[in-house]
JSON list of C-alpha atoms and ligand atoms in Angstrom, two decimals:
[
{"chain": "A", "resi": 8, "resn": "UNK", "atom": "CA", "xyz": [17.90, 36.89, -19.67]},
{"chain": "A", "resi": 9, "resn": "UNK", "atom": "CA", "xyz": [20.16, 39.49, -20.14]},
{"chain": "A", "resi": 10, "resn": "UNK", "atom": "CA", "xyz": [20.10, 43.18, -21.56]},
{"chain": "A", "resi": 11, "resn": "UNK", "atom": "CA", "xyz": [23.51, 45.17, -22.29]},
{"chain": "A", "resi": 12, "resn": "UNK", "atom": "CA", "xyz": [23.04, 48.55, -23.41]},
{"chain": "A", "resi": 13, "resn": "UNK", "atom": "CA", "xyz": [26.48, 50.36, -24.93]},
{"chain": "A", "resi": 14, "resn": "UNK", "atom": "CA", "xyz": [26.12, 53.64, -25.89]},
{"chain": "A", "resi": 15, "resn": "UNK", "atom": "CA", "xyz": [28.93, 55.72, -27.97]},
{"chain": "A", "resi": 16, "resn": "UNK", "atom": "CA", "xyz": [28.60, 58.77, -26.30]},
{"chain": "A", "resi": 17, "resn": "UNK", "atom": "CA", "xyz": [30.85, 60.12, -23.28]},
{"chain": "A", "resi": 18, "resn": "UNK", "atom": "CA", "xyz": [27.50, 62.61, -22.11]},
{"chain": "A", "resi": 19, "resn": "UNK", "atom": "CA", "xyz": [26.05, 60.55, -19.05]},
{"chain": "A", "resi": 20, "resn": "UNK", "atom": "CA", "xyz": [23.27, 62.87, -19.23]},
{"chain": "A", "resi": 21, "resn": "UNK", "atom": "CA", "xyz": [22.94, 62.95, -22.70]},
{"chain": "A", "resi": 22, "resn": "UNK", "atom": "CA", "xyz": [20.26, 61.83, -25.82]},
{"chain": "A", "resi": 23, "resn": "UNK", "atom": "CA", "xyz": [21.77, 58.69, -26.47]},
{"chain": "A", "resi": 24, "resn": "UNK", "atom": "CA", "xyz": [21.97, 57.65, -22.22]},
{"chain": "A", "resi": 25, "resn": "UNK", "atom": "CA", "xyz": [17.83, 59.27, -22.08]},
{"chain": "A", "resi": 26, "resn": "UNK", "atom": "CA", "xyz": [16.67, 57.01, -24.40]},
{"chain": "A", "resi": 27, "resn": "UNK", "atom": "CA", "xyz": [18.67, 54.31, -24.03]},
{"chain": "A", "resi": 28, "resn": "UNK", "atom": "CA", "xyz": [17.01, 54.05, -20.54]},
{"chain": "A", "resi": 29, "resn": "UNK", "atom": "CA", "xyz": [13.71, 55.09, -21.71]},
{"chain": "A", "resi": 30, "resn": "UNK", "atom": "CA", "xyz": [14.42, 51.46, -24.05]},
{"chain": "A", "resi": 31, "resn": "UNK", "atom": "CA", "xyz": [15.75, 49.37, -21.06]},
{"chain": "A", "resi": 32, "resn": "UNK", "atom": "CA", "xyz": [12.61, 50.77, -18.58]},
{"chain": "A", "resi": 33, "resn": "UNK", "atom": "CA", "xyz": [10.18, 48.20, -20.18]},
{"chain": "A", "resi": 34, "resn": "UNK", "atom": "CA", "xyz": [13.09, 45.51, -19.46]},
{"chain": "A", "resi": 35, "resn": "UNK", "atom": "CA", "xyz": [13.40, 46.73, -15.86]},
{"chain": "A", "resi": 36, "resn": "UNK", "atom": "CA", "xyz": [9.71, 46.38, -15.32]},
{"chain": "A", "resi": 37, "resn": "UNK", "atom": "CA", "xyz": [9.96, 43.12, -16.23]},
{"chain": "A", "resi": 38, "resn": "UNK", "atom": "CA", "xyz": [12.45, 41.60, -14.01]},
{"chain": "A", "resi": 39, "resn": "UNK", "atom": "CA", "xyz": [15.01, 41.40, -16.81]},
{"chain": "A", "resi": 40, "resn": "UNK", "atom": "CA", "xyz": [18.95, 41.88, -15.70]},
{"chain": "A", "resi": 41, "resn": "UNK", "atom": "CA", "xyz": [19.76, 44.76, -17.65]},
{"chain": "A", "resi": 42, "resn": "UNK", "atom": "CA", "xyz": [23.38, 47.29, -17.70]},
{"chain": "A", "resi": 43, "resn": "UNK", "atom": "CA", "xyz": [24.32, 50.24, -19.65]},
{"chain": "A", "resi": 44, "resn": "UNK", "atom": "CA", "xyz": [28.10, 51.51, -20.28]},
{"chain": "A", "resi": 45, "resn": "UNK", "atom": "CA", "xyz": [29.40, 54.20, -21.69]},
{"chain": "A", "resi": 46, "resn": "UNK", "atom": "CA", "xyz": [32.18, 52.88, -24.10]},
{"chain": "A", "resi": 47, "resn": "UNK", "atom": "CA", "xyz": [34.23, 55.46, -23.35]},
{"chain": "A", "resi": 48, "resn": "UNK", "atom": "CA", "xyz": [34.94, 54.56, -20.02]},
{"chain": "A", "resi": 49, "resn": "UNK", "atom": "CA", "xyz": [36.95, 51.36, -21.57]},
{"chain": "A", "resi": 50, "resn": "UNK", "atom": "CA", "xyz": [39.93, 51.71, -22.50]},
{"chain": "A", "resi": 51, "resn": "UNK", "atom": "CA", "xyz": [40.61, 50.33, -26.05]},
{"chain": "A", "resi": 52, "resn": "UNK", "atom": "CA", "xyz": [42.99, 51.52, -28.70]},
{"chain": "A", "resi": 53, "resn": "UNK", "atom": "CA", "xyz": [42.97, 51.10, -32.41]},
{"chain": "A", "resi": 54, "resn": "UNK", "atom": "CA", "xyz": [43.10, 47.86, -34.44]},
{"chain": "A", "resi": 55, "resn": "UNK", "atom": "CA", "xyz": [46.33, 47.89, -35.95]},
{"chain": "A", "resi": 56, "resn": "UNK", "atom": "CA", "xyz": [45.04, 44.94, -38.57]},
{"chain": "A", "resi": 57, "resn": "UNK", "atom": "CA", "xyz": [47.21, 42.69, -37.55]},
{"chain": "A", "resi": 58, "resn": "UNK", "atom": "CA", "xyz": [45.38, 40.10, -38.65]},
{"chain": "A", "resi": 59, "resn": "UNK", "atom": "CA", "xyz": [46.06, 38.26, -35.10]},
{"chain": "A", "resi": 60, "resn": "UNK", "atom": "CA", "xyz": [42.71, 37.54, -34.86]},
{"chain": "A", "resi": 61, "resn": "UNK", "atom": "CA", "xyz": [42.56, 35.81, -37.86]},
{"chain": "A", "resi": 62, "resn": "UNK", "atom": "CA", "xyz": [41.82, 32.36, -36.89]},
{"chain": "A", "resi": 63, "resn": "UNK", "atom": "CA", "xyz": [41.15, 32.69, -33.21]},
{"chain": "A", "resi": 64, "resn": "UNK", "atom": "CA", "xyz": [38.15, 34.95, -32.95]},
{"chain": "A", "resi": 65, "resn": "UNK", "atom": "CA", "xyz": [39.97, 36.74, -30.27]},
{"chain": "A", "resi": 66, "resn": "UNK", "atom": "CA", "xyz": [42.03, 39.83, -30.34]},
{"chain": "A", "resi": 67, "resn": "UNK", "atom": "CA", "xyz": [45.72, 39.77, -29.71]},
{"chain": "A", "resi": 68, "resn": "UNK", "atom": "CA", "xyz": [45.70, 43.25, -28.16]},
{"chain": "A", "resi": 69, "resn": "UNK", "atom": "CA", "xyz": [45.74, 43.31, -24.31]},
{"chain": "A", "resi": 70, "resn": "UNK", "atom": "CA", "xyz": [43.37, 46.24, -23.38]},
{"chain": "A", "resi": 71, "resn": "UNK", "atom": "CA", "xyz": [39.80, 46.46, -22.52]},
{"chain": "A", "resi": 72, "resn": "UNK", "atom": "CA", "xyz": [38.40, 45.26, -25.11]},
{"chain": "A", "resi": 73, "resn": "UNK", "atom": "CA", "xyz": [37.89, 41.43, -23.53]},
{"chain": "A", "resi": 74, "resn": "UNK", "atom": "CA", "xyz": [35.81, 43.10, -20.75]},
{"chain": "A", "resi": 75, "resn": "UNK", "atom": "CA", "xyz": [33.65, 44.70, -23.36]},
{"chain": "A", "resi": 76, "resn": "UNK", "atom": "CA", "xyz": [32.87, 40.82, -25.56]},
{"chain": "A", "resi": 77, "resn": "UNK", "atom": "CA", "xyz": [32.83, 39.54, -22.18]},
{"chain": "A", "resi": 78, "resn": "UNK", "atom": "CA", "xyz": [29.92, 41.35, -21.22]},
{"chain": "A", "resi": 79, "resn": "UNK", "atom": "CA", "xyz": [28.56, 40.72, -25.02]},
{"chain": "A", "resi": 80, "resn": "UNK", "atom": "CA", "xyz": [29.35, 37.12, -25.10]},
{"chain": "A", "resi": 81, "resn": "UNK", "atom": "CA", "xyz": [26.58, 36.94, -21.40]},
{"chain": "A", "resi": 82, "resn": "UNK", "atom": "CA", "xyz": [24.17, 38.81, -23.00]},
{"chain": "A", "resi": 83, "resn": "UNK", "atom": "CA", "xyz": [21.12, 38.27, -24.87]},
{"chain": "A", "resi": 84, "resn": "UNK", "atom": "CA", "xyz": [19.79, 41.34, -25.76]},
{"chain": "A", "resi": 85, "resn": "UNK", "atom": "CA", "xyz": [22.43, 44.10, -27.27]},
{"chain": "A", "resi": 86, "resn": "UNK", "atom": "CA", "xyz": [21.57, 48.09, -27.85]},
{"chain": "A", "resi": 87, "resn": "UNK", "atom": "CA", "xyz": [24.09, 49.68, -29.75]},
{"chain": "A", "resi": 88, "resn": "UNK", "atom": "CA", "xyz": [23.91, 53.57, -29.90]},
{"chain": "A", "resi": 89, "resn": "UNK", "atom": "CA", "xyz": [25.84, 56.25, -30.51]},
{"chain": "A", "resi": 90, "resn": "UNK", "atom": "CA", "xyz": [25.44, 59.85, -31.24]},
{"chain": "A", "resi": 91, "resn": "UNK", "atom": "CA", "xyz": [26.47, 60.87, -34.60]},
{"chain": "A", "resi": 92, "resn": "UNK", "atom": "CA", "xyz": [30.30, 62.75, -34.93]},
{"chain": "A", "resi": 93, "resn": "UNK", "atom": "CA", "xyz": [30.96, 64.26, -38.60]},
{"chain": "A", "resi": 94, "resn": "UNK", "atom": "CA", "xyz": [28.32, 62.04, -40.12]},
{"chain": "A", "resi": 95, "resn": "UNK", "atom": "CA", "xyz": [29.27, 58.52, -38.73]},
{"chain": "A", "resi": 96, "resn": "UNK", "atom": "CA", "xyz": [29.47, 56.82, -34.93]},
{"chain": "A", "resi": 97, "resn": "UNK", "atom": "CA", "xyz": [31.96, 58.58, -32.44]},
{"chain": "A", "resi": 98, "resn": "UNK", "atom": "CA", "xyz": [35.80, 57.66, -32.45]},
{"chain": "A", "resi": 99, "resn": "UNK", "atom": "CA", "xyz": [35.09, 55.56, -28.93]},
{"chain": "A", "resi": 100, "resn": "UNK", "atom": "CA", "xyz": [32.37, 53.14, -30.80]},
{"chain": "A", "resi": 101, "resn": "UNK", "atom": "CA", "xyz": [34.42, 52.93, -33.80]},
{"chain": "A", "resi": 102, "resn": "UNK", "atom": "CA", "xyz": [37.22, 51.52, -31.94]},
{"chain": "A", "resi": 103, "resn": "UNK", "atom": "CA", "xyz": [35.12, 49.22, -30.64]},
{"chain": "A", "resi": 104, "resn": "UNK", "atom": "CA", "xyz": [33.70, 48.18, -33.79]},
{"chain": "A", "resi": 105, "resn": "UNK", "atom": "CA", "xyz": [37.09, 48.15, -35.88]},
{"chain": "A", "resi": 106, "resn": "UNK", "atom": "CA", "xyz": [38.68, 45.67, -32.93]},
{"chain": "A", "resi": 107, "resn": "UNK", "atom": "CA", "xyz": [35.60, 43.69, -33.51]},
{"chain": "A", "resi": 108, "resn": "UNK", "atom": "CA", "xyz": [37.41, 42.35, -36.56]},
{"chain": "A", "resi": 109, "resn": "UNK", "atom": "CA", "xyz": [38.13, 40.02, -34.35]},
{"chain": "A", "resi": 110, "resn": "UNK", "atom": "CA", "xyz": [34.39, 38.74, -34.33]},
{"chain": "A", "resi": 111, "resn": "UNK", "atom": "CA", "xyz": [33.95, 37.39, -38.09]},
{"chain": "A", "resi": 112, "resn": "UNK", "atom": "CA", "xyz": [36.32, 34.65, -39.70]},
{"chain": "A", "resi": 113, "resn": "UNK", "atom": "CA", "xyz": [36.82, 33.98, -43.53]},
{"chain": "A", "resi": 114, "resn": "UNK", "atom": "CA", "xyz": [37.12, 30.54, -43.76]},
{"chain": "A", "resi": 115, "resn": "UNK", "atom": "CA", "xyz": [36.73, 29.89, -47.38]},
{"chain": "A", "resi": 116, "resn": "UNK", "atom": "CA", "xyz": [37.60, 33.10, -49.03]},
{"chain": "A", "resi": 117, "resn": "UNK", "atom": "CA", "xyz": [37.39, 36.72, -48.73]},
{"chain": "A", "resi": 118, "resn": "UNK", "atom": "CA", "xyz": [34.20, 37.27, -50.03]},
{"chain": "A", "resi": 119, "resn": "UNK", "atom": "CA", "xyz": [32.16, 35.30, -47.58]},
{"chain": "A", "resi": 120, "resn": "UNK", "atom": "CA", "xyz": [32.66, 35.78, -43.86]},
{"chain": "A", "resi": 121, "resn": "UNK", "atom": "CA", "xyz": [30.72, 33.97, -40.53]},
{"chain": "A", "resi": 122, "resn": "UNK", "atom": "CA", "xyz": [29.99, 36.12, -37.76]},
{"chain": "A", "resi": 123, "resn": "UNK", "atom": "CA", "xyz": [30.82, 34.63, -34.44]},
{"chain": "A", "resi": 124, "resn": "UNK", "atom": "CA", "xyz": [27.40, 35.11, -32.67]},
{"chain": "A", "resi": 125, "resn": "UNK", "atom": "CA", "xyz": [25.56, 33.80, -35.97]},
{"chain": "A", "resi": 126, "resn": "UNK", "atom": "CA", "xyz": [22.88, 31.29, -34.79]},
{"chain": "A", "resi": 127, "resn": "UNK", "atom": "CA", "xyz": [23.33, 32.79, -31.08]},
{"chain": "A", "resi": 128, "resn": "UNK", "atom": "CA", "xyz": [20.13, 33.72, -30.79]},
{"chain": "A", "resi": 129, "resn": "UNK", "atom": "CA", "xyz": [21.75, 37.21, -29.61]},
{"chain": "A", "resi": 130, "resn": "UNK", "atom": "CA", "xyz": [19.29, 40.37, -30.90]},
{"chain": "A", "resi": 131, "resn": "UNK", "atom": "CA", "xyz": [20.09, 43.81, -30.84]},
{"chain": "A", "resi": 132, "resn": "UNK", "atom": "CA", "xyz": [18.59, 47.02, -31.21]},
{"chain": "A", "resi": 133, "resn": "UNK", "atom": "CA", "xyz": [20.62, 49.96, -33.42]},
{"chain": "A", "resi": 134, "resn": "UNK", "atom": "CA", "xyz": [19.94, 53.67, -32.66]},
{"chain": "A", "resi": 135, "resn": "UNK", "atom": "CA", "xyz": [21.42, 57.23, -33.50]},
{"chain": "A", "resi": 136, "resn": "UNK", "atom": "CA", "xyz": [20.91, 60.12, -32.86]},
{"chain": "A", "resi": 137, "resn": "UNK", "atom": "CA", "xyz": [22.04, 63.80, -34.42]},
{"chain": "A", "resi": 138, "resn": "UNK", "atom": "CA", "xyz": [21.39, 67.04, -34.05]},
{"chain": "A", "resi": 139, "resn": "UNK", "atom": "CA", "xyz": [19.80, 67.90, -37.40]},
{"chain": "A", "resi": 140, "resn": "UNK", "atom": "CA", "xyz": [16.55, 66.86, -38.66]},
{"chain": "A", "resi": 141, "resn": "UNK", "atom": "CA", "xyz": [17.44, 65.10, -42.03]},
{"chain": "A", "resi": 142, "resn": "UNK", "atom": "CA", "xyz": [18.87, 61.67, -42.37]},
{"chain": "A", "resi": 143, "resn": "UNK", "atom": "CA", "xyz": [21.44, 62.86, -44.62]},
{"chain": "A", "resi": 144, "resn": "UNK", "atom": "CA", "xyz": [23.02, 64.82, -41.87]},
{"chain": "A", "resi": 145, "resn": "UNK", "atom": "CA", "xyz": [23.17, 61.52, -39.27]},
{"chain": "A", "resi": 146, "resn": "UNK", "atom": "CA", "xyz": [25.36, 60.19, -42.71]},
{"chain": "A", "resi": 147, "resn": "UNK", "atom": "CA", "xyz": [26.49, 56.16, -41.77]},
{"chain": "A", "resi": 148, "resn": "UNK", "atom": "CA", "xyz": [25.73, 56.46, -37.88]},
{"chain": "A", "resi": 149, "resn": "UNK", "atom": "CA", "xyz": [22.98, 54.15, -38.28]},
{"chain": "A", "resi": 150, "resn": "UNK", "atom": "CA", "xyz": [23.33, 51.68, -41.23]},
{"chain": "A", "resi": 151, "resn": "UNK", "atom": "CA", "xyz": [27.12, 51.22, -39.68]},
{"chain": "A", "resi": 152, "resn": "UNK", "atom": "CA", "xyz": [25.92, 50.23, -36.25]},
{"chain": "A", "resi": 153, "resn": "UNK", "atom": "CA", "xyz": [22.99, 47.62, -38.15]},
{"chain": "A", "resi": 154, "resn": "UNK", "atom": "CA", "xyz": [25.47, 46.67, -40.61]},
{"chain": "A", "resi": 155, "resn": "UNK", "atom": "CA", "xyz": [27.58, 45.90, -38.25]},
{"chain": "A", "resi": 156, "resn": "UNK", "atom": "CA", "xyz": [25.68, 44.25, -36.15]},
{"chain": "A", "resi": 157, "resn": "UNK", "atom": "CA", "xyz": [24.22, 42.10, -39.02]},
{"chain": "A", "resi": 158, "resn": "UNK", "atom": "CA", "xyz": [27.86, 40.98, -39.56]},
{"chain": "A", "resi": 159, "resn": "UNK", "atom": "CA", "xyz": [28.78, 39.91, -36.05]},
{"chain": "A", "resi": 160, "resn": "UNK", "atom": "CA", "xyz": [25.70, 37.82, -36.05]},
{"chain": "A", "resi": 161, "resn": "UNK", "atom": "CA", "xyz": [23.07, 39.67, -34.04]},
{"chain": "A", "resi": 162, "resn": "UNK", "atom": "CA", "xyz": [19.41, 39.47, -35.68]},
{"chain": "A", "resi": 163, "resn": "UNK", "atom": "CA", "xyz": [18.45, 43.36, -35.49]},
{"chain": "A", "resi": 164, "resn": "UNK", "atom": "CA", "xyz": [14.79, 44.00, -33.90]},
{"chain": "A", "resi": 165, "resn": "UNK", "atom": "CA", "xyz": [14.67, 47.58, -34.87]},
{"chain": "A", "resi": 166, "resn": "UNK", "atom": "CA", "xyz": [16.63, 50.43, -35.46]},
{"chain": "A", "resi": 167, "resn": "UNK", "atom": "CA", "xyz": [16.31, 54.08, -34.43]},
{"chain": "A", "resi": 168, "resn": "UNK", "atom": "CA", "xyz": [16.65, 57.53, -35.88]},
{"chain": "A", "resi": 169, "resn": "UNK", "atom": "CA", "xyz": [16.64, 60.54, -33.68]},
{"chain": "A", "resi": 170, "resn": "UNK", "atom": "CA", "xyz": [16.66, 63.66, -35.29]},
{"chain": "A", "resi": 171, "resn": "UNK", "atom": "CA", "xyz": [16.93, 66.96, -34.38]},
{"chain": "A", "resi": 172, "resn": "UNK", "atom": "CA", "xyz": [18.23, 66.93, -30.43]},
{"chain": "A", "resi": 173, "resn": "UNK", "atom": "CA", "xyz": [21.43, 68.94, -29.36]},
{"chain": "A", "resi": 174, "resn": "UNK", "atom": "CA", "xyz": [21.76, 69.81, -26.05]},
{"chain": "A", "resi": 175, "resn": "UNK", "atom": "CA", "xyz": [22.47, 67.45, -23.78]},
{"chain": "A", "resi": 176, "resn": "UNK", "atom": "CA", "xyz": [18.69, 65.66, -22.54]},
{"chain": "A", "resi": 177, "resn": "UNK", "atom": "CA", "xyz": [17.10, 67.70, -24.77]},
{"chain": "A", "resi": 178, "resn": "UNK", "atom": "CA", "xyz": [15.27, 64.43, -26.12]},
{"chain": "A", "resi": 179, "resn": "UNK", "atom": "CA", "xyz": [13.43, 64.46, -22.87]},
{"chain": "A", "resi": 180, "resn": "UNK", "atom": "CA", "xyz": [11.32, 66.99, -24.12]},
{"chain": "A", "resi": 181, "resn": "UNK", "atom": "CA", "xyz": [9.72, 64.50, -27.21]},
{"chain": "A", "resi": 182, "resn": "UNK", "atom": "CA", "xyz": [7.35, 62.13, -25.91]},
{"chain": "A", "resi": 183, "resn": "UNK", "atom": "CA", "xyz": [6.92, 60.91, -29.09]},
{"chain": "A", "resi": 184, "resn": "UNK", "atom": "CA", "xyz": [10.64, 58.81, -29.89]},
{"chain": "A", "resi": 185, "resn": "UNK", "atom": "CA", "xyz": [10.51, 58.43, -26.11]},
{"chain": "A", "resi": 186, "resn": "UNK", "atom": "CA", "xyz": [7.39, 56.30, -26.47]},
{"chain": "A", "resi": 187, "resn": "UNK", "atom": "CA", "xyz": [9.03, 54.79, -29.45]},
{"chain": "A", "resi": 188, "resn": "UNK", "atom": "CA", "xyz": [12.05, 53.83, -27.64]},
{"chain": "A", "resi": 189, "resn": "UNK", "atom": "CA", "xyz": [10.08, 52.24, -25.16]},
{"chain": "A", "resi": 190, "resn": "UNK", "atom": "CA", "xyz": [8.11, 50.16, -27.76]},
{"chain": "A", "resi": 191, "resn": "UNK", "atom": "CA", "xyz": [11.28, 48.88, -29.21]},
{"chain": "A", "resi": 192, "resn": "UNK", "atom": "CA", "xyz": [12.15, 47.79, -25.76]},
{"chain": "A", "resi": 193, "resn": "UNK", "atom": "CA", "xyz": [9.16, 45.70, -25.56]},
{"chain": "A", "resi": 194, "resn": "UNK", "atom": "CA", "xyz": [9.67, 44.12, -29.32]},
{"chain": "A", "resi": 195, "resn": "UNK", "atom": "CA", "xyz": [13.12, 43.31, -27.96]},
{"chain": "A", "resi": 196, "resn": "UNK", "atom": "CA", "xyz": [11.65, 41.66, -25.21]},
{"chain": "A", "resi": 197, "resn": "UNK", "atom": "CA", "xyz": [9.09, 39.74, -27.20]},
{"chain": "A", "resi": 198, "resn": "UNK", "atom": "CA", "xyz": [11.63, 38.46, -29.66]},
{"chain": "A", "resi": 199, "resn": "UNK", "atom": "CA", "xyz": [14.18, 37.09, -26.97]},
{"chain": "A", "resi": 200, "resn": "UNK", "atom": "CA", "xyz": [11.04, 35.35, -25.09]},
{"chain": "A", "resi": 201, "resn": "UNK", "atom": "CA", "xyz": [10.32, 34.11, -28.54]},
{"chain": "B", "resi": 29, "resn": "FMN", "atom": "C1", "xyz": [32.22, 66.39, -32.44]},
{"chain": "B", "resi": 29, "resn": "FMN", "atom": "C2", "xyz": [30.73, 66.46, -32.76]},
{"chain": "B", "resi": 29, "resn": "FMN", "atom": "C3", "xyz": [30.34, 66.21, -34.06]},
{"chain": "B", "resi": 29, "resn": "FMN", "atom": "C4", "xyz": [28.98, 66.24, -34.39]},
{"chain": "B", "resi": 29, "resn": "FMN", "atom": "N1", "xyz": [28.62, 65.96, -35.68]},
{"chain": "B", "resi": 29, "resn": "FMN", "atom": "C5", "xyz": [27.30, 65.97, -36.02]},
{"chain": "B", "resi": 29, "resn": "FMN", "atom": "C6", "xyz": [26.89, 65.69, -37.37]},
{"chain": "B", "resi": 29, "resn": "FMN", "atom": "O1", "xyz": [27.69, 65.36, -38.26]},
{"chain": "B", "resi": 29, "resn": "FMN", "atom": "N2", "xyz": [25.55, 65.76, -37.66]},
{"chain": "B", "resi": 29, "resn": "FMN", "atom": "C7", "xyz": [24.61, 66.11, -36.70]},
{"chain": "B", "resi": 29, "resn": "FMN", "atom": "O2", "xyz": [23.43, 66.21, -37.04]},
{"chain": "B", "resi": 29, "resn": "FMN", "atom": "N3", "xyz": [24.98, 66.32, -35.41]},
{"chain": "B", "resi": 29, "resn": "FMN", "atom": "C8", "xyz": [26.28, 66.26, -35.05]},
{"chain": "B", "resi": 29, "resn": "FMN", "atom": "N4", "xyz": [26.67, 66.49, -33.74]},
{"chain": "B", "resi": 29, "resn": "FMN", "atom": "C9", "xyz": [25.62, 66.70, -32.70]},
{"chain": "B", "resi": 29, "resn": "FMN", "atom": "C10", "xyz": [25.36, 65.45, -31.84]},
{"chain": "B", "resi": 29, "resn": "FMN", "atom": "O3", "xyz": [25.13, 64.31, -32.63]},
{"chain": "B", "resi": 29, "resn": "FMN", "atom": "C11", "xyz": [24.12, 65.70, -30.94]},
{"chain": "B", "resi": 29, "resn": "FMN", "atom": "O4", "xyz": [24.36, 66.80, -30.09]},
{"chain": "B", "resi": 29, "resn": "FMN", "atom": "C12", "xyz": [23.72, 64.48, -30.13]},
{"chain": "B", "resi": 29, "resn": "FMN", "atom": "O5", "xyz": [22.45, 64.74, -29.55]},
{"chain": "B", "resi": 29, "resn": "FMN", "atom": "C13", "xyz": [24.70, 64.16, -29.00]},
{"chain": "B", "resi": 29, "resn": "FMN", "atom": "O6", "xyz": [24.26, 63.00, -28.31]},
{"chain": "B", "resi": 29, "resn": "FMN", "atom": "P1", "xyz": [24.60, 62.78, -26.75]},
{"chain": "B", "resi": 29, "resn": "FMN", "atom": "O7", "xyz": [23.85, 63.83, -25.99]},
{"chain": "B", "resi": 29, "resn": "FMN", "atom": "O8", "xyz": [24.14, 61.40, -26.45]},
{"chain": "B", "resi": 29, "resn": "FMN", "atom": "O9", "xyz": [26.09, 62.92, -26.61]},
{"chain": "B", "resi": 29, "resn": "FMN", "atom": "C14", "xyz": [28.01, 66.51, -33.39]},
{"chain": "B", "resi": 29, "resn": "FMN", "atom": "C15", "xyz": [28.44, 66.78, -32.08]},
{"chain": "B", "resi": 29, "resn": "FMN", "atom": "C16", "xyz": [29.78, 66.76, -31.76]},
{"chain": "B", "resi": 29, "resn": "FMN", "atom": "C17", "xyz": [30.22, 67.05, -30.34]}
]
C-alpha cells in the first residue's frame, strides 16, 4: 500500500505540510509506504486546451506533469491540499488540476464524462486551509479539490477545513484539527484495508 501526499503550498514549514504529516503519522506507524511533495517543486505549465488529450488519457505537453500521474497512477491513498490564494487553490495546484483534463474522457457526449481512476479503488483525502475563520473566506479551495477529485475517480474519505491559521506552523498550536487530521489518517487507512 501506498500513500502520496501533494500539497499546494510552496511553505515546507507551513499549515498545509504540519498537518499533512500529522495525517500521514498514523500511516507511518503502520508500516505503510507513504511520500509528500510540494507541487511546486514540479515543473508544469498551463493547459493550453488543446484537446490532445482527448482520446488518449495522456497529456501531449512534455513537462513534469507525467512524474506527478506517475506517482498517482502507484498510489493508493491520495491527500490533496492546498492553502487557499484569493478564495480558491494556489496557481501551482491549479495547474496541476487544469492539465488533469487529461484524466476524464467523454465518450458519448459532453455531458457525461468517465474519470480514469473510476473503479481504481484509489481514495483520497481533500483539505484546505485559510487564514480566516469563516468558510466563506476559504471560497472553492475545498469543494474544487473534492470535486475534483470526485471527477478523476478517487472515492473521497473525508475532507478538511482549517480555519483561522496564518503564519507559517501556526496550526501546530491546535491540538484539536491536529487530532482530527490524524483521525482522517486512520479512516483512510481503514477504507484502503477495506
Ligand atoms: C497570495 C495569498 C493569498 C491568500 N488568500 C487568502 C484568502 O483568500 N483567504 C484566506 O482566508 N486566507 C488567504 N491567505 C492566507 C493563507 O491561506 C494562509 O496563510 C495559509 O495558512 C497558508 O498555508 P501554508 O502555510 O501551508 O502555505 C492567502 C495567502 C497568500 C500568500
Amino acid at each position: 500500500m501506498k500513500i502520496l501526499a501533494i500539497n499546494g503550498s510552496r511553505r515546507t514549514k507551513g499549515n498545509t505540510e504540519t498537518l499533512i504529516q500529522a495525517l500521514l503519522a498514523p500511516c507511518n506507524a503502520a508500516g505503510v509506504e507513504t511520500e509528500s511533495i510540494f507541487i511546486g517543486d514540479y515543473n508544469i505549465g498551463a493547459c493550453t486546451g488543446c484537446e490532445g488529450c482527448a482520446k488518449s488519457w495522456q497529456c501531449v505537453i512534455k513537462d513534469d506533469y507525467a512524474k506527478v500521474i506517475n506517482k498517482i497512477d502507484a498510489a493508493d491513498g491520495i491527500i490533496l491540499a492546498s492553502p487557499t490564494y484569493w478564495y480558491s487553490v494556489t496557481s501551482d495546484m491549479k495547474r496541476l488540476i487544469d492539465r488533469s483534463y487529461s484524466l476524464v474522457q467523454f465518450p458519448v457526449s459532453r455531458k457525461n464524462w468517465i474519470g480514469k481512476y473510476q473503479n481504481s479503488g484509489k481514495a483520497c483525502i481533500t483539505v484546505g486551509i485559510c487564514e480566516q475563520f469563516e468558510m466563506a473566506a476559504m471560497g472553492n479551495t475545498l469543494s474544487l479539490l473534492t470535486d475534483f477529485s470526485k471527477d478523476i475517480g478517487f472515492e473521497v474519505v473525508d475532507s478538511i477545513a482549517g480555519l483561522g491559521f496564518f503564519a507559517a506552523g501556526s496550526i501546530n498550536n491546535d491540538s484539536d484539527i491536529l487530532s482530527r487530521a490524524e483521525a482522517a489518517g486512520q479512516s483512510l487507512l481503514k477504507h484502503l484495508k477495506q
